Coordinates of C-alpha atoms in Angstrom, one line a residue:
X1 CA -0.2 -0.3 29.1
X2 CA -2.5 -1.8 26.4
X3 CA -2.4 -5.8 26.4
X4 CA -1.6 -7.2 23.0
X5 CA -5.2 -9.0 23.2
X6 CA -7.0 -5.5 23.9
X7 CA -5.2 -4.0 20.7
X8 CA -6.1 -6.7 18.7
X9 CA -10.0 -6.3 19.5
X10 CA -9.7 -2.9 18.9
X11 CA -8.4 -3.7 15.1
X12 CA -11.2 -6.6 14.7
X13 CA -13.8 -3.6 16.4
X14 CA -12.9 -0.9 14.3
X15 CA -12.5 -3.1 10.8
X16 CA -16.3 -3.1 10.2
X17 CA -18.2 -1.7 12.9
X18 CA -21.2 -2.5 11.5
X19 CA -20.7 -6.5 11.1
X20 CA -20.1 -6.2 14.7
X21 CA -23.7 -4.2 14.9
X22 CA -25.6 -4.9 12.9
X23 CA 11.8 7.7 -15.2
X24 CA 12.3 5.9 -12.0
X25 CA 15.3 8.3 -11.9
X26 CA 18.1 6.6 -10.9
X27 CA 20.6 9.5 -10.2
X28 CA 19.8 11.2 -6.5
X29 CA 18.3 14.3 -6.4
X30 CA 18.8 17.2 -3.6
X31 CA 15.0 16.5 -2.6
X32 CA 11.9 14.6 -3.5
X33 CA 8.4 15.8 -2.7
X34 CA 7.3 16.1 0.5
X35 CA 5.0 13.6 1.8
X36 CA 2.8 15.5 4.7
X37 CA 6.0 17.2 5.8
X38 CA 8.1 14.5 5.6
X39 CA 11.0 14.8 3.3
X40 CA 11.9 11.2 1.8
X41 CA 15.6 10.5 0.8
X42 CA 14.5 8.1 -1.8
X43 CA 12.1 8.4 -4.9
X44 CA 8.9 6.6 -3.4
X45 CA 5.6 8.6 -5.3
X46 CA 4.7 5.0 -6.7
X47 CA 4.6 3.8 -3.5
X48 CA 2.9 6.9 -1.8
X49 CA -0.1 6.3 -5.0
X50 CA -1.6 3.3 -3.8
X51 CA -4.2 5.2 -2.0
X52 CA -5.4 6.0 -5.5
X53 CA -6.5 2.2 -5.4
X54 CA -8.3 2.6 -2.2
X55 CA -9.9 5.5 -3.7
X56 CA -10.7 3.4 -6.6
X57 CA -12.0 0.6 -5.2
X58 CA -14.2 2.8 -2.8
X59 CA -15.4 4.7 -5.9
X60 CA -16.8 1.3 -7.1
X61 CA -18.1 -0.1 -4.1
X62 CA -20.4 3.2 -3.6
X63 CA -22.0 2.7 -7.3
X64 CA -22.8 -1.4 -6.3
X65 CA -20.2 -2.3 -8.8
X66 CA -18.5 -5.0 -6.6
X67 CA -16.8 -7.0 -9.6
X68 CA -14.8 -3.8 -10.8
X69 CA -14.2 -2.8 -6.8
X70 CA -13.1 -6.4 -6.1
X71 CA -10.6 -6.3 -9.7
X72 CA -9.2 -3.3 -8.2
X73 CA -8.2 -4.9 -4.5
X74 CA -6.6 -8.0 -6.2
X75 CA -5.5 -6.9 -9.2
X76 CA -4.3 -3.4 -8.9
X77 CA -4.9 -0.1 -10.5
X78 CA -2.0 2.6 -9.8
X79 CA 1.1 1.4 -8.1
X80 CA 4.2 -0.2 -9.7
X81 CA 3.0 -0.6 -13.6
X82 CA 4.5 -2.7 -15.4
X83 CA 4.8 -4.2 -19.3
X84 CA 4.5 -8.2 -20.2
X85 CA 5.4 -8.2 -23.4
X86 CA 5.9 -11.4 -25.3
X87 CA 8.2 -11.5 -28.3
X88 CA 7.8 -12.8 -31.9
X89 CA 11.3 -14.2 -32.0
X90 CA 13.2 -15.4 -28.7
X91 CA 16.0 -13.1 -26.5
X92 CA 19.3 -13.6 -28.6
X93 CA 21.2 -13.3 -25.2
X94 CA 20.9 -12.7 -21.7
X95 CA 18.6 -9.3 -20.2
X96 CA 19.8 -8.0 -16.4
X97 CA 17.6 -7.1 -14.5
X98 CA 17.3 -3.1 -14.6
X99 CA 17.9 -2.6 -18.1
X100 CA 16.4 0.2 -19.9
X101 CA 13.9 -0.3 -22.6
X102 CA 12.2 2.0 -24.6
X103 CA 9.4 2.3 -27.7
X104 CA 6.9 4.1 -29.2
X105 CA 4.2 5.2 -26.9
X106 CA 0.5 4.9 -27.2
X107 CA -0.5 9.1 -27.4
X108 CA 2.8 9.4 -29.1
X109 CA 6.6 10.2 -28.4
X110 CA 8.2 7.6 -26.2
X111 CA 7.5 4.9 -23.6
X112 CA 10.3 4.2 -21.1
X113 CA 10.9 2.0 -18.7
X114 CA 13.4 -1.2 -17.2
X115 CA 13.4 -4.4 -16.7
X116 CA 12.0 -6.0 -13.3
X117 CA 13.8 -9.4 -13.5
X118 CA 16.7 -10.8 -15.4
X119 CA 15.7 -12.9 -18.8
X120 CA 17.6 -15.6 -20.1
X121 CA 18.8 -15.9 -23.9
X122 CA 15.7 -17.5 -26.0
X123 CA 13.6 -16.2 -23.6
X124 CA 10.3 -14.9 -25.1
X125 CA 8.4 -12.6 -22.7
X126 CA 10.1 -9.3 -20.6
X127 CA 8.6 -7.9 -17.5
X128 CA 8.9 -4.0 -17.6
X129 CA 8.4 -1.6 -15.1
X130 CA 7.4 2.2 -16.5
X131 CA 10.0 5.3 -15.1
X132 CA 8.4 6.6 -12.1
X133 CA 8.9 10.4 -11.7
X134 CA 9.6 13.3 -8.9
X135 CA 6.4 14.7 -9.0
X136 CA 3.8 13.2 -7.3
X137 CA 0.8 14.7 -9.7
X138 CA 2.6 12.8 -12.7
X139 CA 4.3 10.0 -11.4
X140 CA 3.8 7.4 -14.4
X141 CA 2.8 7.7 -17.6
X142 CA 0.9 4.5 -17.8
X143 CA -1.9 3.5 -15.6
X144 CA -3.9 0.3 -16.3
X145 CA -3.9 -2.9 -14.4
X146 CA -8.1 -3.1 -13.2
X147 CA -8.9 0.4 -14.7
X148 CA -9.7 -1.0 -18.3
X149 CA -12.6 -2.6 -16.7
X150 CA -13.5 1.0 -15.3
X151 CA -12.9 2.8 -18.5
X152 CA -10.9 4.7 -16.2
X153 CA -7.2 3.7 -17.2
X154 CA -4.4 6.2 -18.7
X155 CA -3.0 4.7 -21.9
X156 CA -1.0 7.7 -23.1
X157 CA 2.4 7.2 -21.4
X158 CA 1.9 2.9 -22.4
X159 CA 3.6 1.1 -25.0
X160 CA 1.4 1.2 -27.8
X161 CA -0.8 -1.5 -28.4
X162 CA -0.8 -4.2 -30.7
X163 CA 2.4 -5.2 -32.4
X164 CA 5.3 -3.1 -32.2
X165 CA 8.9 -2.7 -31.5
X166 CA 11.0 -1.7 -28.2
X167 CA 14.8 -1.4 -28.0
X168 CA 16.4 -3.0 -24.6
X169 CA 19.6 -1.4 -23.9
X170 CA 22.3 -3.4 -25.0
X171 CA 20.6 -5.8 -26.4
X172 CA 18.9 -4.8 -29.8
X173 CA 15.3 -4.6 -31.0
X174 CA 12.3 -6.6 -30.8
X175 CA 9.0 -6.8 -32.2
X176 CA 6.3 -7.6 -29.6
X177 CA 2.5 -8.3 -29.5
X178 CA 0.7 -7.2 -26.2
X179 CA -3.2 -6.0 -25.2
X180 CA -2.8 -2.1 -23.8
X181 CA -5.4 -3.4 -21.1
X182 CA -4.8 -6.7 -20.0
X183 CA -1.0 -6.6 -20.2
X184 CA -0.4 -3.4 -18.9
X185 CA -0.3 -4.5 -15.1
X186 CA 0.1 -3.1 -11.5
X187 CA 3.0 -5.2 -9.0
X188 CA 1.8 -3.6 -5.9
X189 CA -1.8 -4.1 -4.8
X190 CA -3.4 -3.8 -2.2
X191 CA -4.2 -7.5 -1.8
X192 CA -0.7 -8.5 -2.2
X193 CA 0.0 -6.5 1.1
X194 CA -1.1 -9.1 3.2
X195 CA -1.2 -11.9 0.7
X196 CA 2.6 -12.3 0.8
X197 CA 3.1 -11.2 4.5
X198 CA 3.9 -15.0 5.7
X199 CA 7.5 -14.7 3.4
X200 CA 7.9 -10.8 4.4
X201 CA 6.7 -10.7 7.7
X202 CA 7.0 -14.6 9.1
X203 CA 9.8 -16.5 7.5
X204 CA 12.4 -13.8 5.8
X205 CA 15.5 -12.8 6.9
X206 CA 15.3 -10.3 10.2
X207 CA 11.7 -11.9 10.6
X208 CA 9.8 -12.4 12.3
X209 CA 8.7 -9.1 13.0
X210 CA 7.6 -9.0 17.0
X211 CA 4.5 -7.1 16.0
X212 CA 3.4 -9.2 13.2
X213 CA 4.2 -12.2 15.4
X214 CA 1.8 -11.4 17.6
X215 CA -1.2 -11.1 15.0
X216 CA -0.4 -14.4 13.2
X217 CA -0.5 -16.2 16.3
X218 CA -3.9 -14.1 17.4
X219 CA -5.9 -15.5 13.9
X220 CA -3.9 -18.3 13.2
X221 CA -3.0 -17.1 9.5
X222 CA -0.1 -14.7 8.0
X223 CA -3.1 -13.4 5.5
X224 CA -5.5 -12.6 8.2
X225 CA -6.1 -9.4 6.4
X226 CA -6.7 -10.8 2.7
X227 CA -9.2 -13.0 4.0
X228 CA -11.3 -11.1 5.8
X229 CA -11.3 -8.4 3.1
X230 CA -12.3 -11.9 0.6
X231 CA -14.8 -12.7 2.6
X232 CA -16.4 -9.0 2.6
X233 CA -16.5 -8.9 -1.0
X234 CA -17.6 -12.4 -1.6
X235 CA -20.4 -12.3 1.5
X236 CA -18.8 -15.2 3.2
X237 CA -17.5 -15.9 6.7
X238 CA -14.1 -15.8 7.4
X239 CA -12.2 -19.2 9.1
X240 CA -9.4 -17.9 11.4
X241 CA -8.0 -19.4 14.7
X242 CA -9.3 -15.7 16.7
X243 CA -11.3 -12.4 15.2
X244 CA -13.6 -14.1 13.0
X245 CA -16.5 -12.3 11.3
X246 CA -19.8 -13.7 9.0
X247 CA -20.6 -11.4 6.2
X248 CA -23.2 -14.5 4.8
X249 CA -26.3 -12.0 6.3
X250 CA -24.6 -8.8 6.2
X251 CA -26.2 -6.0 4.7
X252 CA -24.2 -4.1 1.4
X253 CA -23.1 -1.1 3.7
X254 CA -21.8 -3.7 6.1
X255 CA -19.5 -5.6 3.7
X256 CA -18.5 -2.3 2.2
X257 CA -17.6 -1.3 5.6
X258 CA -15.5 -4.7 5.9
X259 CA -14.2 -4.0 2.8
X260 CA -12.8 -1.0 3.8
X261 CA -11.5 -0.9 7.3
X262 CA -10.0 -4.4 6.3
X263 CA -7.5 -2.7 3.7
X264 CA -6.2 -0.1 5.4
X265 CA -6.7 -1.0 9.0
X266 CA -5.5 -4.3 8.7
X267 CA -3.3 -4.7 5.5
X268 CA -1.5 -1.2 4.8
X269 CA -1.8 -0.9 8.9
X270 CA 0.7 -4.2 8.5
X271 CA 2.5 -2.9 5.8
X272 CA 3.6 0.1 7.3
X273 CA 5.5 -2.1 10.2
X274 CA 6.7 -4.4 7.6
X275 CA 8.8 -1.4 5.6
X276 CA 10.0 -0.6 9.3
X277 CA 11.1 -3.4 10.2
X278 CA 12.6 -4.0 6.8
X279 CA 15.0 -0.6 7.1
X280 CA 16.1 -1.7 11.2
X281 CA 17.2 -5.2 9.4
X282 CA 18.7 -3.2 7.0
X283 CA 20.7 -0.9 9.2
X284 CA 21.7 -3.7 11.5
X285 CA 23.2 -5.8 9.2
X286 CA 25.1 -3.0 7.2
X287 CA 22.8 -3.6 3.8
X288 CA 23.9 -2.4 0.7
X289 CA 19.9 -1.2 -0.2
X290 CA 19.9 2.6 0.4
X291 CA 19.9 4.0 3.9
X292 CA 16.2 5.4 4.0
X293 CA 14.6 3.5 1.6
X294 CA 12.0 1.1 3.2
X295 CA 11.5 3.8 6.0
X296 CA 10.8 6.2 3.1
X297 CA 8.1 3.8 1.9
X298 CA 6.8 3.0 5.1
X299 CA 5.8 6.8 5.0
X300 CA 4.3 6.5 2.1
X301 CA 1.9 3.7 2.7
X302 CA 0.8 5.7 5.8
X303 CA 0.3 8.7 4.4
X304 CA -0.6 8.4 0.3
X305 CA -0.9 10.7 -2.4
X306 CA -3.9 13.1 -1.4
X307 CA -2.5 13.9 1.9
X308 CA -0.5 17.0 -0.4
X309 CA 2.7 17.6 0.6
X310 CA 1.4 18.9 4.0
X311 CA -0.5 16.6 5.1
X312 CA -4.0 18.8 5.0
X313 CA -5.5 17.0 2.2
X314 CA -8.6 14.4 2.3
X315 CA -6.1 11.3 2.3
X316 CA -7.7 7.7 2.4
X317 CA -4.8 6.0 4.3
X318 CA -3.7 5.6 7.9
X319 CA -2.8 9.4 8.1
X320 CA -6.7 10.3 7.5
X321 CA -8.2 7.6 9.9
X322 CA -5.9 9.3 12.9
X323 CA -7.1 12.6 12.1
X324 CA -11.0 11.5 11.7
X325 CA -10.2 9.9 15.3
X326 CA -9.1 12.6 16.2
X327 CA -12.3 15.1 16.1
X328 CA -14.4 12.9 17.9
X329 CA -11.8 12.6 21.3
X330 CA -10.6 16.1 21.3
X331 CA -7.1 14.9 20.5
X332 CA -6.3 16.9 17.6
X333 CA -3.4 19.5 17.7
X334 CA -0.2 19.2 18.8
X335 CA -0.7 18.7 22.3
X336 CA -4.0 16.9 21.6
X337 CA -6.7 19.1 23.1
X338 CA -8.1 20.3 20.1
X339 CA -11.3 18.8 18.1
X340 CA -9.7 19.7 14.6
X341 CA -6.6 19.6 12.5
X342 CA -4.4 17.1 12.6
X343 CA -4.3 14.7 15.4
X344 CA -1.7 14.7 18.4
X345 CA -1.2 10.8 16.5
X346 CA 0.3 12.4 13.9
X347 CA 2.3 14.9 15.3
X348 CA 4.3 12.1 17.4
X349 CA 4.2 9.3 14.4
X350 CA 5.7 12.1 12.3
X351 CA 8.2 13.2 14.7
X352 CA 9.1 9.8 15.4
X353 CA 10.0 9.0 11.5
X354 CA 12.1 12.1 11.1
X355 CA 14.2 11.5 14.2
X356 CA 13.7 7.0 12.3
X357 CA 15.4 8.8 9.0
X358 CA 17.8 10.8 11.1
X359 CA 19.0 8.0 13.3
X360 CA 19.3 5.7 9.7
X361 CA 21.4 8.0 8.1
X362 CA 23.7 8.5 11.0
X363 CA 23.8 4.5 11.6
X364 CA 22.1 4.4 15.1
X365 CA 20.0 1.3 14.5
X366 CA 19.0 0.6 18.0
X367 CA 17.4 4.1 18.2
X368 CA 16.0 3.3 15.3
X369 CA 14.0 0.1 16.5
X370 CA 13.1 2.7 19.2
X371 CA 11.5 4.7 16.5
X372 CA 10.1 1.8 15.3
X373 CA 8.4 0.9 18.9
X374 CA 6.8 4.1 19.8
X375 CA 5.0 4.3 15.8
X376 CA 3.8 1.4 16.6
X377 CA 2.2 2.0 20.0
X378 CA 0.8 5.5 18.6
X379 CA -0.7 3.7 15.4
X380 CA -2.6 1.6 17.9
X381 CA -4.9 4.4 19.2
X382 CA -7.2 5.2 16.3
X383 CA -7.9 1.8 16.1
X384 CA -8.7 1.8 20.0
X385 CA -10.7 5.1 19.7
X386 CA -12.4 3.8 16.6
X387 CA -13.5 0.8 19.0
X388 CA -14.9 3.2 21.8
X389 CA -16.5 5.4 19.8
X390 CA -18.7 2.3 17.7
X391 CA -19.3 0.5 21.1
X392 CA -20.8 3.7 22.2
X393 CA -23.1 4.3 19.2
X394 CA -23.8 1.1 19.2
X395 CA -24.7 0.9 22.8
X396 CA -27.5 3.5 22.1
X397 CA -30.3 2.1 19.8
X398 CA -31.2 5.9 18.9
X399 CA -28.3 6.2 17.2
X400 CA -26.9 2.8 16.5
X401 CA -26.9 2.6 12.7
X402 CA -24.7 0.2 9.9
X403 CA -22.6 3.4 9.2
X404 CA -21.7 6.8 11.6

């Protein structure tokens, strides 16, 4: 059995390597896109697009462009996009949350979207979120929040820019003034993953989560992850109780390295038991949130967009890093003697969430904390074999290098 100390130098080992070296639609459908071969119950390809920002922020970080890379981490680029508008003339009564809105769009035809919080009567500004759609190729319409400063960004499906009018649902028409780049934004980044882990993870209700538990205590800080992935970016050290790493004399490669391995090993790899934990809360306490819906996201922030729908793509998640392990021990294939396709990892963590979405549906919530258990423990090993196979580079000055 692998100590809860040994795991956790396996994450801080395999995190950077080298610093160590050297129209949301609202009605349910039949199906939604596969994600690797998992069918989700729940409408989730916003979710399952936030690898885009990884591949974002790693498209920067290759070109030296840290500012833009760094933009992208905090700020977002792809995943839940959303509207601040501000009005000329103040709310003449009350908005739910939820409500639709619509108006002209920027490449023409119409912008859609609802409302992410309620507003108040002679409120002036309204928060909202673009309709998300079934196909995983075209999901939004609108893609901003750091692009701009890429030239990269997807104004077509936006609200057009400038001064304009939208119509909320029920409550009339309204001119607005907004900036197409700087108020078109993303909710979900990847920063925010760890960044508000102490309220999701630490102090909310079915918290805390064992797992997490164990981490906080281990470096002393529910954002572990966002700082160390700060202090890669900004060339600092880091200040935790356990783990901590100096990038002050670290090379570019070795920060972008940190950079890297911190995201998705350490904040997605989080946010994946987070969702988890969120849909056994859920089921225990009879929730009125759908069934599958956090365990439906959970999939998605393991897996991402460029898996495919079969999980053969070039992903840049949790579900790739398993299946790079995976060559270098001989444990790809289903019964984990093979040295390529997808790793014997996968095969169980996947079986485990259909038999999680199963076991949700049908109300067995202890079985599904069982589920919960054994991802867990399988997520755990290409962090371990990532820490084996550096040592051993490492170990040998012929081949030791920043990067292998």
């Amino acid at each position: 059995m692998v100590s809860f100390k040994s795991a956790t130098m396996a994450l801080i080992c395999v995190v950077a390597p080298s610093v160590f070296a050297a129209d949301s639609t609202r009605a349910r459908r039949l199906s939604y896109p596969l994600i690797a071969g998992y069918e989700p119950q729940n409408l989730v390809t916003d979710h399952n697009a936030l690898d885009l920002d990884v591949a974002a922020m790693e498209k920067q970080l290759k070109k030296g462009a840290w500012s833009e890379a760094h933009h992208i981490y905090k700020d977002g680029a792809y995943s839940k996009m959303y509207a601040d508008f501000i009005f000329a003339e103040p709310l003449q009564k009350a908005v739910p949350a939820d409500t639709k809105v619509e108006g002209k769009a920027e490449g023409g035809g119409t912008a859609k979207g609802r409302t992410i919080y309620a507003a108040s009567a002679n409120d002036t500004s309204l928060e909202v979120q673009y309709n998300v759609h079934d196909v995983q190729d075209s999901y939004v319409d609108c893609q901003v929040g750091a692009l701009w400063r890429t030239h990269e960004a997807n104004l077509s499906g936006c609200f057009k820019q400038g001064n304009g009018t939208i119509k909320i649902d029920g409550v009339g028409k309204f001119n607005y003034t907004y900036d197409i780049h700087r108020d078109n934004r993303a909710g979900r980044t990847l920063a925010i993953l760890s960044k508000t882990a102490e309220q999701d993870m630490l102090k909310c209700a079915g918290c805390p989560d064992a797992t997490f538990e164990k981490f906080y205590q281990y470096y002393g800080q529910p954002d572990y992850g966002h700082q160390w992935v700060t202090a890669a970016f900004d060339g600092t050290a880091t200040s935790l109780k356990n783990g901590n790493v100096d990038f002050t004399k670290a090379s570019n490669i070795s920060r972008i390295e940190g950079v890297q391995k911190g995201v998705v090993n350490l904040n997605i790899w989080m946010a994946v038991i987070r969702k988890m934990n969120d849909a056994v809360y859920a089921c225990e306490t009879n929730s009125s949130k759908l069934k599958t819906m956090d365990w439906d996201e959970a999939v998605a922030f393991y897996t991402g967009s460029k898996e495919g729908s079969d999980g053969k793509g070039q992903g840049a998640l949790l579900h790739q890093l398993a299946d790079e392990r995976c060559m270098n021990f001989n444990t790809c294939g289903a019964d984990g003697n093979e040295v390529t396709g997808t790793s014997k990892v996968n095969h169980e963590i996947f079986q485990q969430l259909k038999l999680g979405q199963r076991n949700l549906l049908a109300g067995n919530c202890a079985e599904v904390r069982a589920n919960k258990e054994l991802i867990e423990s399988r997520m755990l090993i290409p962090m371990i074999q990532g820490t084996l196979r550096y040592a051993h580079i490492q170990s040998n000055p012929a081949t030791a290098s920043e990067k292998t």
